[in-house]
CSV table of C-alpha atoms in Angstrom, one decimal:
chain,number,residue,atom,x,y,z
A,10,MET,CA,46.4,5.1,-64.8
A,11,ARG,CA,44.5,2.3,-65.5
A,12,LEU,CA,46.3,-1.7,-65.0
A,13,ARG,CA,44.2,-4.2,-66.6
A,14,ASN,CA,43.8,-7.8,-66.0
A,15,ALA,CA,45.6,-7.6,-62.6
A,16,ARG,CA,44.6,-10.3,-60.1
A,17,MET,CA,45.2,-8.6,-56.8
A,18,VAL,CA,47.0,-10.7,-53.9
A,19,ASP,CA,45.6,-10.5,-50.0
A,20,LEU,CA,48.5,-11.4,-48.1
A,21,VAL,CA,46.8,-11.9,-44.9
A,22,THR,CA,44.5,-14.3,-46.6
A,23,GLY,CA,47.2,-15.9,-49.1
A,24,THR,CA,44.5,-15.9,-51.2
A,25,ALA,CA,44.2,-13.8,-55.3
A,26,GLY,CA,41.3,-13.2,-56.8
A,27,ARG,CA,40.0,-13.1,-60.4
A,28,PRO,CA,41.2,-10.2,-62.9
A,29,HIS,CA,40.2,-7.0,-62.7
A,30,ASP,CA,41.6,-3.4,-63.8
A,31,ILE,CA,42.8,-1.2,-60.5
A,32,VAL,CA,42.2,2.3,-61.6
A,33,VAL,CA,45.2,4.5,-60.2
A,34,SER,CA,44.9,8.7,-59.3
A,35,GLY,CA,47.7,10.6,-58.2
A,36,PRO,CA,49.6,9.0,-55.7
A,37,ARG,CA,46.4,6.7,-54.7
A,38,ILE,CA,44.6,4.0,-55.6
A,39,TYR,CA,41.2,5.4,-57.1
A,40,ARG,CA,39.6,2.0,-58.1
A,41,SER,CA,40.2,-2.3,-57.3
A,42,ASP,CA,37.0,-3.0,-58.5
A,43,VAL,CA,36.1,-2.1,-62.0
A,44,ALA,CA,35.3,-5.6,-64.3
A,45,ALA,CA,37.5,-5.9,-66.6
A,46,THR,CA,35.6,-4.9,-69.5
A,47,GLY,CA,35.4,-1.5,-67.9
A,48,ALA,CA,35.3,1.7,-69.7
A,49,ASP,CA,38.1,3.2,-70.8
A,50,ASP,CA,39.7,6.0,-69.0
A,51,ASP,CA,41.5,8.9,-70.1
A,52,GLY,CA,45.0,8.1,-69.1
A,53,SER,CA,47.3,5.8,-70.0
A,54,GLU,CA,46.8,1.7,-69.1
A,55,ILE,CA,49.3,-1.6,-69.3
A,56,ASP,CA,47.6,-4.7,-69.8
A,57,LEU,CA,48.8,-6.5,-66.6
A,58,GLN,CA,47.2,-10.0,-69.1
A,59,GLY,CA,46.3,-11.9,-65.6
A,60,ARG,CA,49.2,-10.8,-63.3
A,61,TRP,CA,49.2,-11.4,-60.0
A,62,VAL,CA,49.6,-7.6,-57.8
A,63,MET,CA,50.2,-6.9,-54.4
A,64,PRO,CA,51.7,-4.0,-51.8
A,65,GLY,CA,55.7,-3.0,-53.0
A,66,LEU,CA,58.0,-4.2,-51.0
A,67,TRP,CA,60.3,-1.7,-48.4
A,68,ASP,CA,64.0,-2.3,-47.0
A,69,ALA,CA,64.1,-0.7,-43.8
A,70,HIS,CA,66.5,-0.9,-42.6
A,71,VAL,CA,69.8,1.1,-45.1
A,72,HIS,CA,73.1,2.8,-45.4
A,73,PHE,CA,71.3,4.1,-49.6
A,74,ASP,CA,74.3,6.7,-50.1
A,75,LEU,CA,77.2,3.8,-49.2
A,76,TRP,CA,75.1,1.4,-50.9
A,77,ALA,CA,75.3,2.9,-54.2
A,78,MET,CA,78.8,3.8,-53.5
A,79,ALA,CA,79.8,-0.2,-53.0
A,80,CYS,CA,78.0,-1.0,-56.2
A,81,ARG,CA,80.9,1.1,-57.8
A,82,TRP,CA,83.7,-0.3,-56.2
A,83,PRO,CA,85.4,-3.2,-56.2
A,84,ASP,CA,83.4,-6.0,-54.4
A,85,ALA,CA,85.5,-7.0,-51.4
A,86,GLY,CA,82.7,-9.7,-50.8
A,87,ARG,CA,84.7,-12.4,-53.9
A,88,ALA,CA,87.7,-13.0,-52.6
A,89,ASP,CA,88.3,-16.4,-50.5
A,90,SER,CA,91.5,-15.3,-48.7
A,91,ALA,CA,92.4,-12.2,-47.9
A,92,ALA,CA,95.5,-12.7,-49.9
A,93,GLU,CA,93.2,-13.1,-52.8
A,94,LEU,CA,91.9,-9.9,-52.0
A,95,CYS,CA,95.4,-8.3,-52.1
A,96,ALA,CA,96.3,-9.8,-55.5
A,97,ARG,CA,93.1,-8.2,-57.3
A,98,LEU,CA,93.4,-4.9,-55.8
A,99,GLY,CA,97.4,-5.1,-56.8
A,100,GLY,CA,95.9,-6.1,-60.0
A,101,ILE,CA,93.7,-2.4,-59.8
A,102,THR,CA,96.3,-0.4,-58.7
A,103,GLU,CA,98.3,-1.4,-62.4
A,104,GLN,CA,95.9,-0.6,-64.3
A,105,ARG,CA,94.8,2.7,-62.7
A,106,THR,CA,97.0,5.6,-63.9
A,107,ASP,CA,95.3,7.7,-61.7
A,108,ASP,CA,96.2,8.5,-58.1
A,109,GLU,CA,92.7,7.9,-56.6
A,110,PRO,CA,91.7,5.7,-53.4
A,111,ILE,CA,90.7,1.8,-54.0
A,112,ILE,CA,87.6,0.9,-51.6
A,113,ALA,CA,86.7,-2.3,-51.5
A,114,MET,CA,83.6,-3.0,-49.6
A,115,GLY,CA,82.3,-6.2,-48.3
A,116,ALA,CA,85.1,-8.3,-47.6
A,117,GLN,CA,83.9,-11.5,-45.3
A,118,PRO,CA,87.4,-12.5,-43.7
A,119,TRP,CA,85.2,-14.7,-40.5
A,120,THR,CA,85.4,-17.1,-43.5
A,121,TRP,CA,89.2,-17.0,-45.0
A,122,PRO,CA,91.9,-19.0,-44.1
A,123,ASP,CA,94.3,-15.8,-43.4
A,124,THR,CA,94.4,-12.6,-41.6
A,125,LEU,CA,94.3,-9.4,-43.5
A,126,ALA,CA,96.8,-7.2,-42.0
A,127,GLY,CA,97.4,-2.9,-43.3
A,128,ALA,CA,100.9,-4.0,-43.9
A,129,MET,CA,99.2,-6.2,-46.6
A,130,LEU,CA,97.8,-3.3,-47.9
A,131,ASP,CA,101.1,-1.0,-47.4
A,132,ALA,CA,102.7,-3.7,-49.8
A,133,ILE,CA,100.4,-2.4,-53.0
A,134,SER,CA,100.9,0.6,-52.5
A,135,ALA,CA,102.6,3.4,-50.5
A,136,THR,CA,101.4,6.5,-51.7
A,137,ARG,CA,97.5,5.9,-53.2
A,138,PRO,CA,95.3,5.4,-50.2
A,139,ILE,CA,93.5,1.7,-50.2
A,140,VAL,CA,90.7,0.8,-47.8
A,141,VAL,CA,88.9,-2.6,-46.8
A,142,VAL,CA,85.6,-2.0,-45.8
A,143,ALA,CA,83.9,-5.9,-43.8
A,144,ALA,CA,81.1,-6.0,-45.1
A,145,ASN,CA,79.5,-5.8,-41.6
A,146,LEU,CA,81.1,-2.5,-41.9
A,147,HIS,CA,82.5,-2.3,-38.2
A,148,THR,CA,85.5,-2.8,-39.6
A,149,ALA,CA,88.1,-1.4,-42.0
A,150,TRP,CA,91.4,-2.2,-43.1
A,151,THR,CA,93.8,0.9,-44.2
A,152,ASN,CA,97.6,1.5,-45.7
A,153,GLY,CA,99.0,4.1,-44.5
A,154,ALA,CA,98.2,6.3,-47.3
A,155,ALA,CA,94.7,5.7,-46.4
A,156,ARG,CA,95.3,6.5,-42.5
A,157,ARG,CA,97.1,10.2,-43.7
A,158,HIS,CA,95.1,11.0,-46.8
A,159,TRP,CA,91.5,10.8,-44.0
A,160,GLY,CA,93.5,12.5,-41.0
A,161,MET,CA,93.6,9.0,-38.8
A,162,ASP,CA,97.1,8.5,-38.6
A,163,ARG,CA,97.0,7.6,-35.4
A,164,GLU,CA,100.0,5.7,-33.1
A,165,ASP,CA,97.3,3.5,-31.7
A,166,LEU,CA,96.2,3.1,-35.6
A,167,ALA,CA,99.7,1.8,-36.9
A,168,ASP,CA,98.6,-1.8,-37.7
A,169,GLY,CA,96.1,-0.5,-40.2
A,170,VAL,CA,92.8,-2.0,-38.8
A,171,LEU,CA,89.6,-0.1,-37.2
A,172,HIS,CA,87.3,-1.3,-35.1
A,173,GLU,CA,83.8,0.4,-34.7
A,174,LYS,CA,83.4,4.1,-33.7
A,175,ASP,CA,87.0,4.8,-36.0
A,176,ALA,CA,86.2,2.4,-38.5
A,177,PHE,CA,82.1,4.9,-39.0
A,178,ARG,CA,84.6,7.7,-38.4
A,179,LEU,CA,86.6,6.2,-41.7
A,180,GLU,CA,83.4,5.3,-43.5
A,181,ASP,CA,82.5,9.1,-43.8
A,182,ARG,CA,84.8,11.0,-44.4
A,183,PHE,CA,85.8,8.4,-47.7
A,184,SER,CA,81.9,8.8,-48.4
A,185,VAL,CA,82.3,12.6,-49.0
A,186,VAL,CA,82.5,12.6,-53.1
A,187,ASP,CA,81.7,14.7,-55.5
A,188,GLU,CA,77.9,15.7,-55.2
A,189,THR,CA,76.6,15.3,-58.6
A,190,MET,CA,78.5,11.8,-59.4
A,191,LEU,CA,76.9,10.9,-56.5
A,192,ASP,CA,73.1,11.7,-57.3
A,193,GLU,CA,73.9,10.4,-60.6
A,194,TRP,CA,75.2,6.6,-58.6
A,195,VAL,CA,72.1,7.2,-56.4
A,196,ALA,CA,69.6,7.3,-59.0
A,197,ARG,CA,71.0,4.4,-60.8
A,198,ALA,CA,70.6,2.4,-57.4
A,199,GLN,CA,67.4,3.0,-56.5
A,200,GLU,CA,66.6,1.5,-60.4
A,201,LEU,CA,68.3,-1.1,-59.0
A,202,ALA,CA,65.8,-1.3,-55.8
A,203,ALA,CA,63.1,-1.2,-57.8
A,204,SER,CA,63.5,-3.8,-60.8
A,205,ARG,CA,63.7,-6.1,-57.4
A,206,GLY,CA,59.9,-4.3,-56.6
A,207,ILE,CA,60.8,-1.6,-53.9
A,208,VAL,CA,59.0,1.3,-53.4
A,209,GLY,CA,60.4,2.6,-50.4
A,210,VAL,CA,63.3,2.8,-48.1
A,211,THR,CA,64.4,3.6,-44.5
A,212,ASP,CA,67.6,5.7,-44.9
A,213,MET,CA,70.3,4.8,-42.0
A,214,GLN,CA,72.6,7.1,-44.0
A,215,HIS,CA,74.8,8.8,-41.2
A,216,GLY,CA,76.3,12.0,-41.8
A,217,PRO,CA,74.6,16.2,-42.2
A,218,GLY,CA,72.1,17.6,-44.7
A,219,ARG,CA,70.2,14.5,-45.4
A,220,ILE,CA,67.4,16.4,-45.3
A,221,ARG,CA,68.7,18.6,-47.8
A,222,THR,CA,70.3,16.3,-50.0
A,223,TRP,CA,66.9,13.9,-50.0
A,224,ARG,CA,65.0,17.1,-50.7
A,225,ARG,CA,67.4,17.6,-53.5
A,226,ARG,CA,67.5,14.3,-55.0
A,227,ALA,CA,63.6,14.2,-55.0
A,228,ALA,CA,63.1,16.8,-56.6
A,229,ARG,CA,64.6,15.7,-60.0
A,230,PRO,CA,63.1,13.3,-62.8
A,231,ASP,CA,64.6,9.5,-61.9
A,232,GLN,CA,63.7,10.0,-57.9
A,233,LEU,CA,62.0,6.2,-58.0
A,234,LEU,CA,61.8,4.9,-54.1
A,235,ARG,CA,59.2,6.3,-51.5
A,236,VAL,CA,62.7,7.5,-48.6
A,237,VAL,CA,61.9,7.6,-44.6
A,238,ILE,CA,64.8,9.7,-43.6
A,239,ALA,CA,66.5,8.6,-40.4
A,240,CYS,CA,69.2,11.2,-38.2
A,241,TRP,CA,72.3,10.1,-35.7
A,242,GLY,CA,72.5,11.8,-32.1
A,243,ASP,CA,75.2,14.3,-33.6
A,244,ASN,CA,72.5,15.9,-35.9
A,245,LEU,CA,69.7,15.4,-33.4
A,246,ASP,CA,69.9,18.9,-33.2
A,247,GLU,CA,70.3,20.0,-37.0
A,248,ALA,CA,66.2,17.3,-37.6
A,249,ILE,CA,64.7,18.8,-34.6
A,250,ALA,CA,65.6,22.3,-36.0
A,251,SER,CA,63.9,21.7,-39.4
A,252,GLY,CA,61.0,20.6,-37.8
A,253,MET,CA,61.0,17.1,-38.7
A,254,ARG,CA,59.1,14.1,-36.6
A,255,THR,CA,58.6,10.8,-37.5
A,256,ASP,CA,56.1,10.1,-40.5
A,257,HIS,CA,56.2,13.1,-41.0
A,258,PRO,CA,56.1,14.5,-44.7
A,259,LEU,CA,58.7,16.3,-46.2
A,260,ASP,CA,58.4,17.1,-49.3
A,261,GLU,CA,55.1,18.5,-50.8
A,262,ALA,CA,55.5,15.2,-53.6
A,263,GLY,CA,54.8,12.4,-51.1
A,264,TRP,CA,58.9,10.5,-51.9
A,265,LEU,CA,60.1,11.9,-48.5
A,266,ARG,CA,58.8,11.3,-44.8
A,267,GLY,CA,60.9,12.2,-41.2
A,268,GLY,CA,62.6,8.7,-40.1
A,269,PRO,CA,63.4,7.8,-36.3
A,270,LEU,CA,66.6,9.1,-34.3
A,271,LYS,CA,69.0,5.9,-35.0
A,272,ILE,CA,71.6,5.1,-32.3
A,273,ILE,CA,74.4,2.5,-32.3
A,274,SER,CA,74.6,0.4,-28.7
A,275,ASP,CA,76.4,-2.2,-29.4
A,276,GLY,CA,79.1,-4.3,-32.4
A,277,SER,CA,78.1,-7.0,-34.6
A,278,PHE,CA,78.7,-10.9,-34.3
A,279,THR,CA,81.2,-11.2,-37.4
A,280,ALA,CA,83.2,-8.4,-35.5
A,281,GLN,CA,83.5,-10.4,-32.8
A,282,THR,CA,81.6,-7.1,-30.6
A,283,ALA,CA,77.9,-7.3,-29.9
A,284,TRP,CA,77.1,-7.3,-26.4
A,285,CYS,CA,76.6,-10.9,-25.5
A,286,SER,CA,76.0,-12.4,-21.9
A,287,ARG,CA,78.1,-15.6,-23.4
A,288,PRO,CA,81.7,-14.7,-24.2
A,289,TYR,CA,82.9,-15.1,-27.6
A,290,GLY,CA,86.3,-16.7,-26.3
A,291,ASP,CA,89.3,-15.3,-27.2
A,292,PRO,CA,88.0,-13.1,-29.9
A,293,GLY,CA,91.3,-11.3,-30.0
A,294,ASP,CA,92.9,-7.7,-30.9
A,295,GLY,CA,92.3,-6.6,-27.9
A,296,LEU,CA,88.4,-7.0,-28.0
A,297,ASP,CA,86.6,-7.4,-25.1
A,298,PRO,CA,85.2,-11.3,-25.0
A,299,HIS,CA,81.8,-10.3,-24.4
A,300,GLY,CA,81.9,-7.7,-26.9
A,301,ALA,CA,80.8,-4.6,-25.8
A,302,PRO,CA,78.3,-1.3,-25.2
A,303,SER,CA,78.9,1.5,-27.7
A,304,ILE,CA,77.1,4.3,-25.6
A,305,THR,CA,76.6,4.7,-22.1
A,306,ARG,CA,72.7,3.6,-20.5
A,307,GLU,CA,72.5,7.2,-19.6
A,308,LYS,CA,73.5,8.6,-23.3
A,309,LEU,CA,71.1,6.7,-24.5
A,310,ALA,CA,67.9,7.2,-22.2
A,311,THR,CA,68.8,11.4,-22.8
A,312,LEU,CA,68.7,10.6,-26.4
A,313,MET,CA,65.8,8.8,-27.0
A,314,GLY,CA,64.4,11.0,-24.1
A,315,ARG,CA,65.2,14.4,-26.6
A,316,ALA,CA,63.9,12.8,-29.8
A,317,GLU,CA,60.6,11.3,-27.8
A,318,LEU,CA,60.0,15.2,-26.5
A,319,HIS,CA,60.2,16.6,-30.6
A,320,GLY,CA,57.9,13.8,-32.2
A,321,LEU,CA,61.1,11.1,-33.4
A,322,GLN,CA,60.7,7.9,-32.6
A,323,THR,CA,63.8,5.9,-31.9
A,324,ALA,CA,65.3,3.2,-33.4
A,325,VAL,CA,68.5,1.4,-31.6
A,326,HIS,CA,70.9,-0.8,-33.0
A,327,ALA,CA,71.2,-4.1,-30.4
A,328,ILE,CA,72.1,-7.0,-31.7
A,329,GLY,CA,73.5,-8.6,-28.7
A,330,ASP,CA,71.7,-9.7,-25.8
A,331,ARG,CA,72.9,-7.3,-22.9
A,332,ALA,CA,72.3,-4.3,-25.7
A,333,ILE,CA,68.7,-5.2,-26.3
A,334,THR,CA,67.9,-5.7,-22.5
A,335,MET,CA,69.7,-1.8,-22.0
A,336,ALA,CA,67.9,-0.8,-25.0
A,337,LEU,CA,64.9,-1.7,-23.7
A,338,ASP,CA,66.2,-0.4,-20.1
A,339,CYS,CA,65.6,3.2,-22.0
A,340,PHE,CA,62.5,2.6,-23.5
A,341,THR,CA,60.6,1.8,-20.4
A,342,GLU,CA,62.4,4.8,-18.4
A,343,THR,CA,61.6,7.6,-21.2
A,344,GLY,CA,57.9,6.6,-22.6
A,345,ALA,CA,60.0,6.2,-26.1
A,346,THR,CA,58.4,4.2,-29.1
A,347,GLY,CA,60.0,3.0,-32.5
A,348,SER,CA,61.9,-0.2,-33.1
A,349,ILE,CA,65.2,-2.5,-31.8
A,350,GLU,CA,67.0,-2.4,-35.5
A,351,HIS,CA,68.6,-6.4,-35.9
A,352,ALA,CA,67.3,-7.2,-32.8
A,353,ALA,CA,69.4,-11.1,-33.3
A,354,VAL,CA,69.5,-12.7,-29.9
A,355,PRO,CA,66.3,-11.7,-27.7
A,356,SER,CA,65.8,-13.3,-24.3
A,357,PRO,CA,62.7,-14.4,-24.0
A,358,SER,CA,61.6,-12.2,-21.4
A,359,ASP,CA,62.9,-9.3,-23.4
A,360,ILE,CA,61.1,-10.5,-26.7
A,361,SER,CA,57.6,-9.7,-23.9
A,362,ARG,CA,59.1,-6.6,-22.7
A,363,MET,CA,59.2,-5.4,-26.5
A,364,ALA,CA,55.4,-6.3,-26.7
A,365,GLU,CA,54.6,-4.9,-23.9
A,366,LEU,CA,56.1,-1.5,-25.1
A,367,GLY,CA,54.3,-1.3,-28.6
A,368,LEU,CA,57.8,-2.3,-30.5
A,369,ARG,CA,59.1,-3.5,-33.6
A,370,ALA,CA,61.4,-5.3,-34.2
A,371,SER,CA,63.6,-4.4,-37.9
A,372,VAL,CA,65.6,-7.4,-38.6
A,373,GLN,CA,67.7,-8.3,-41.5
A,374,PRO,CA,67.5,-12.1,-41.4
A,375,VAL,CA,69.9,-12.8,-44.2
A,376,HIS,CA,72.5,-11.7,-41.6
A,377,MET,CA,72.2,-14.9,-39.9
A,378,LEU,CA,74.0,-16.8,-43.1
A,379,ALA,CA,76.7,-14.8,-42.4
A,380,ASP,CA,77.1,-15.2,-38.1
A,381,ARG,CA,75.3,-18.5,-38.6
A,382,GLY,CA,79.5,-20.0,-38.0
A,383,LEU,CA,81.0,-17.9,-35.8
A,384,VAL,CA,77.1,-18.7,-33.5
A,385,GLU,CA,77.8,-22.4,-34.1
A,386,GLU,CA,81.6,-21.8,-33.0
A,387,ARG,CA,81.2,-19.8,-30.0
A,388,TRP,CA,77.7,-20.9,-28.2
A,389,PRO,CA,76.7,-24.2,-30.1
A,390,ALA,CA,74.3,-25.2,-27.1
A,391,GLU,CA,72.9,-21.7,-27.6
A,392,THR,CA,72.3,-20.8,-31.2
A,393,ASP,CA,68.3,-21.7,-30.7
A,394,ARG,CA,68.2,-18.6,-29.6
A,395,PHE,CA,69.5,-16.3,-32.7
A,396,PHE,CA,67.2,-15.1,-35.0
A,397,PRO,CA,63.6,-15.2,-33.2
A,398,LEU,CA,61.5,-14.4,-35.2
A,399,ARG,CA,58.2,-16.6,-35.2
A,400,SER,CA,58.7,-15.7,-31.8
A,401,MET,CA,58.5,-12.6,-32.0
A,402,LEU,CA,55.7,-12.2,-34.1
A,403,GLU,CA,53.8,-14.8,-32.4
A,404,ALA,CA,54.4,-12.4,-28.9
A,405,GLY,CA,53.2,-9.4,-30.8
A,406,VAL,CA,56.3,-8.3,-31.8
A,407,PRO,CA,55.6,-6.6,-35.5
A,408,LEU,CA,58.5,-7.4,-38.0
A,409,SER,CA,59.9,-4.9,-40.3
A,410,PHE,CA,62.5,-6.4,-43.0
A,411,GLY,CA,65.5,-4.9,-44.7
A,412,THR,CA,69.3,-5.5,-45.8
A,413,ASP,CA,71.4,-3.0,-43.8
A,414,ALA,CA,72.8,-2.5,-47.0
A,415,PRO,CA,76.1,-2.9,-48.2
A,416,VAL,CA,76.3,-5.4,-45.7
A,417,ALA,CA,74.3,-7.2,-47.7
A,418,PRO,CA,73.1,-6.7,-50.8
A,419,VAL,CA,69.3,-4.3,-51.3
A,420,ASP,CA,67.3,-8.2,-52.4
A,421,PRO,CA,63.4,-8.1,-50.2
A,422,TRP,CA,63.8,-11.6,-51.8
A,423,LEU,CA,66.0,-12.5,-50.6
A,424,THR,CA,65.4,-11.1,-48.0
A,425,ILE,CA,62.2,-13.5,-47.9
A,426,GLN,CA,63.4,-16.9,-48.8
A,427,THR,CA,65.8,-16.3,-45.6
A,428,ALA,CA,63.4,-16.2,-43.2
A,429,VAL,CA,61.6,-18.7,-45.1
A,430,LEU,CA,63.9,-21.3,-44.9
A,431,ARG,CA,66.6,-19.5,-42.5
A,432,ALA,CA,69.3,-21.0,-45.0
A,433,LEU,CA,70.5,-20.9,-48.6
A,434,PRO,CA,68.4,-23.6,-50.0
A,435,GLY,CA,70.0,-26.8,-50.8
A,436,GLN,CA,71.5,-26.3,-46.8
A,437,GLU,CA,69.8,-28.1,-43.5
A,438,ALA,CA,67.2,-25.0,-41.8
A,439,TRP,CA,68.9,-23.3,-39.2
A,440,HIS,CA,66.1,-23.6,-36.1
A,441,SER,CA,63.2,-24.5,-38.7
A,442,ARG,CA,60.4,-24.0,-35.7
A,443,GLU,CA,61.7,-20.0,-36.3
A,444,ALA,CA,60.8,-20.0,-39.8
A,445,LEU,CA,57.9,-18.4,-41.1
A,446,SER,CA,54.7,-18.7,-43.3
A,447,ILE,CA,55.7,-17.1,-47.3
A,448,ALA,CA,52.9,-14.3,-45.6
A,449,GLN,CA,54.6,-14.1,-43.0
A,450,ALA,CA,57.5,-13.1,-44.9
A,451,LEU,CA,56.1,-10.7,-47.5
A,452,ARG,CA,53.9,-9.0,-44.7
A,453,ALA,CA,57.4,-8.3,-42.9
A,454,SER,CA,58.7,-6.3,-46.1
A,455,THR,CA,55.6,-4.8,-47.6
A,456,GLY,CA,55.9,-2.4,-44.1
A,457,ARG,CA,53.1,-4.8,-42.6
A,458,ILE,CA,50.2,-3.6,-45.3
A,459,GLY,CA,48.3,-7.3,-46.1
A,460,ALA,CA,46.2,-5.5,-49.5
A,461,LEU,CA,46.0,-2.9,-51.8
A,462,VAL,CA,42.7,-1.1,-50.9
A,463,PRO,CA,41.0,2.2,-52.6
A,464,GLY,CA,42.1,5.3,-50.9
A,465,GLY,CA,45.9,3.0,-50.2
A,466,TYR,CA,48.7,4.6,-51.6
A,467,ALA,CA,49.7,3.4,-55.0
A,468,ASP,CA,52.8,1.2,-54.2
A,469,LEU,CA,52.8,-1.9,-55.4
A,470,ILE,CA,53.9,-4.7,-57.9
A,471,ALA,CA,53.0,-6.8,-60.4
A,472,LEU,CA,54.4,-10.3,-60.7
A,473,ASP,CA,55.0,-13.1,-63.5
A,474,GLU,CA,53.4,-16.2,-60.6
A,475,ASN,CA,51.4,-16.0,-57.6
A,476,PRO,CA,54.0,-15.9,-54.6
A,477,PHE,CA,52.1,-18.5,-52.8
A,478,ALA,CA,52.6,-20.8,-55.2
A,479,THR,CA,56.4,-20.5,-55.4
A,480,GLU,CA,58.8,-22.9,-53.6
A,481,PRO,CA,60.4,-21.1,-51.1
A,482,ASP,CA,63.5,-22.4,-52.9
A,483,ARG,CA,62.6,-20.4,-55.4
A,484,LEU,CA,61.2,-17.5,-53.9
A,485,GLY,CA,65.1,-15.7,-54.1
A,486,ARG,CA,64.3,-15.7,-58.1
A,487,THR,CA,61.2,-13.7,-58.1
A,488,GLU,CA,60.9,-12.2,-61.5
A,489,VAL,CA,59.2,-8.4,-60.9
A,490,PHE,CA,57.0,-7.0,-64.0
A,491,LEU,CA,56.5,-4.1,-62.9
A,492,THR,CA,56.6,-1.4,-59.2
A,493,MET,CA,54.6,2.2,-58.9
A,494,ALA,CA,55.5,3.8,-56.4
A,495,ASN,CA,53.9,7.1,-55.4
A,496,GLY,CA,51.8,6.9,-58.5
A,497,ARG,CA,54.4,6.1,-60.7
A,498,ILE,CA,56.3,3.5,-62.7
A,499,THR,CA,59.5,2.7,-61.1
A,500,TRP,CA,59.8,-0.1,-63.8
A,501,TRP,CA,58.5,-1.8,-66.5
A,502,ALA,CA,60.2,-5.3,-67.7
A,503,ASP,CA,58.7,-4.3,-71.2
A,504,ALA,CA,60.1,-1.4,-71.5
A,505,ALA,CA,63.2,-2.2,-69.8
A,506,ASP,CA,63.6,-5.1,-72.4
């Protein structure tokens, strides 16, 4: 494959060269210094007409199956109140002639003027299972039919509100759908990701048999993304028995690699369950005012040590400062390697510890758009501590960006824009001194790959404009002309048209 007339973008220097040709052989770049007037190759070619080519983008944290489902189910994030959402769900129920469950995802109750209750869903239907999942995935609301349907009809859940582990347990159960149908949904979700320039994801989806599932999908002709597959604590034995090791290949075609052990150590800000040193005030619903750990320090260290022994890095979900400190204590104790996932409010001393331990910060900048209101309300004097992206980078902590989809859409350009603006376009920046440059945000979105070089993987994108010449408030509208992953064209705007 020859890509003609490409301007190669260097994300370290922020420069782009003169147009020349790129030759791709198999999954790798064979040459990138070919004169635009060079001889034809035997393979196919695409004339990029001077477009800008850079390393492809990665989503470093996504629950891929759940996101593929959310793309097909009712979007609760469109509702401005609990009453409006219930009215919409009632309309869907009236239109449906089957008795299948209704699952709405993406609710943002922290922005609503009213409160959603399980009784409101019971009023819609006493027989059809109805579930509403918060955008943070840490809270869910159900009617009685849903709790009976998925075996969660416990007395302590009679109000229909499920938090943390109960919410996760419900999500696991309603995620069990027809395998063939889900594979089709996942294939369409990969197309959407590729159209935004994504060449690979780290899949944090919970559940057994994830390696087997992705091997089945990667054998299909419509596999479009490289996938790093994580495992969870309750499937660690399975991952070890399979021989999975972090960053080692899991298929011959090069689509799949072993990922980390994922461990959740606390909740989320919008659920008011992230484990923090400062109290939320009165979070309501019997929740601890400081949030709470989701795992004991002893169990966290045991899991991390076992993973490291078997060649697996650890990705610890730690949002609150107390959770981050506990995670770093366990990294220090066990010698484990890996990342802090989310890392939303690390203390200055813990930022230094992350750098000393060689840990990555896997961050989702878009989350600050949802968290900002709650943080400003509950900790107005300490808002400068949240999402310290530049401070982490300057301390030597590598950043990897993702979305945590379906918490946020799989849209790397919105992620990049938010890291640069620290706000939506037109809003006042939230502590602009922690904003990143466009180059820094792009490198955090490419797996820290700064340039395409001969011998490197042919994971690349072509853009209609130079990203360094784009106004920051327009980054979210960046159009991708072509995406190539594993040496295969996975998105081409001309073909889509």
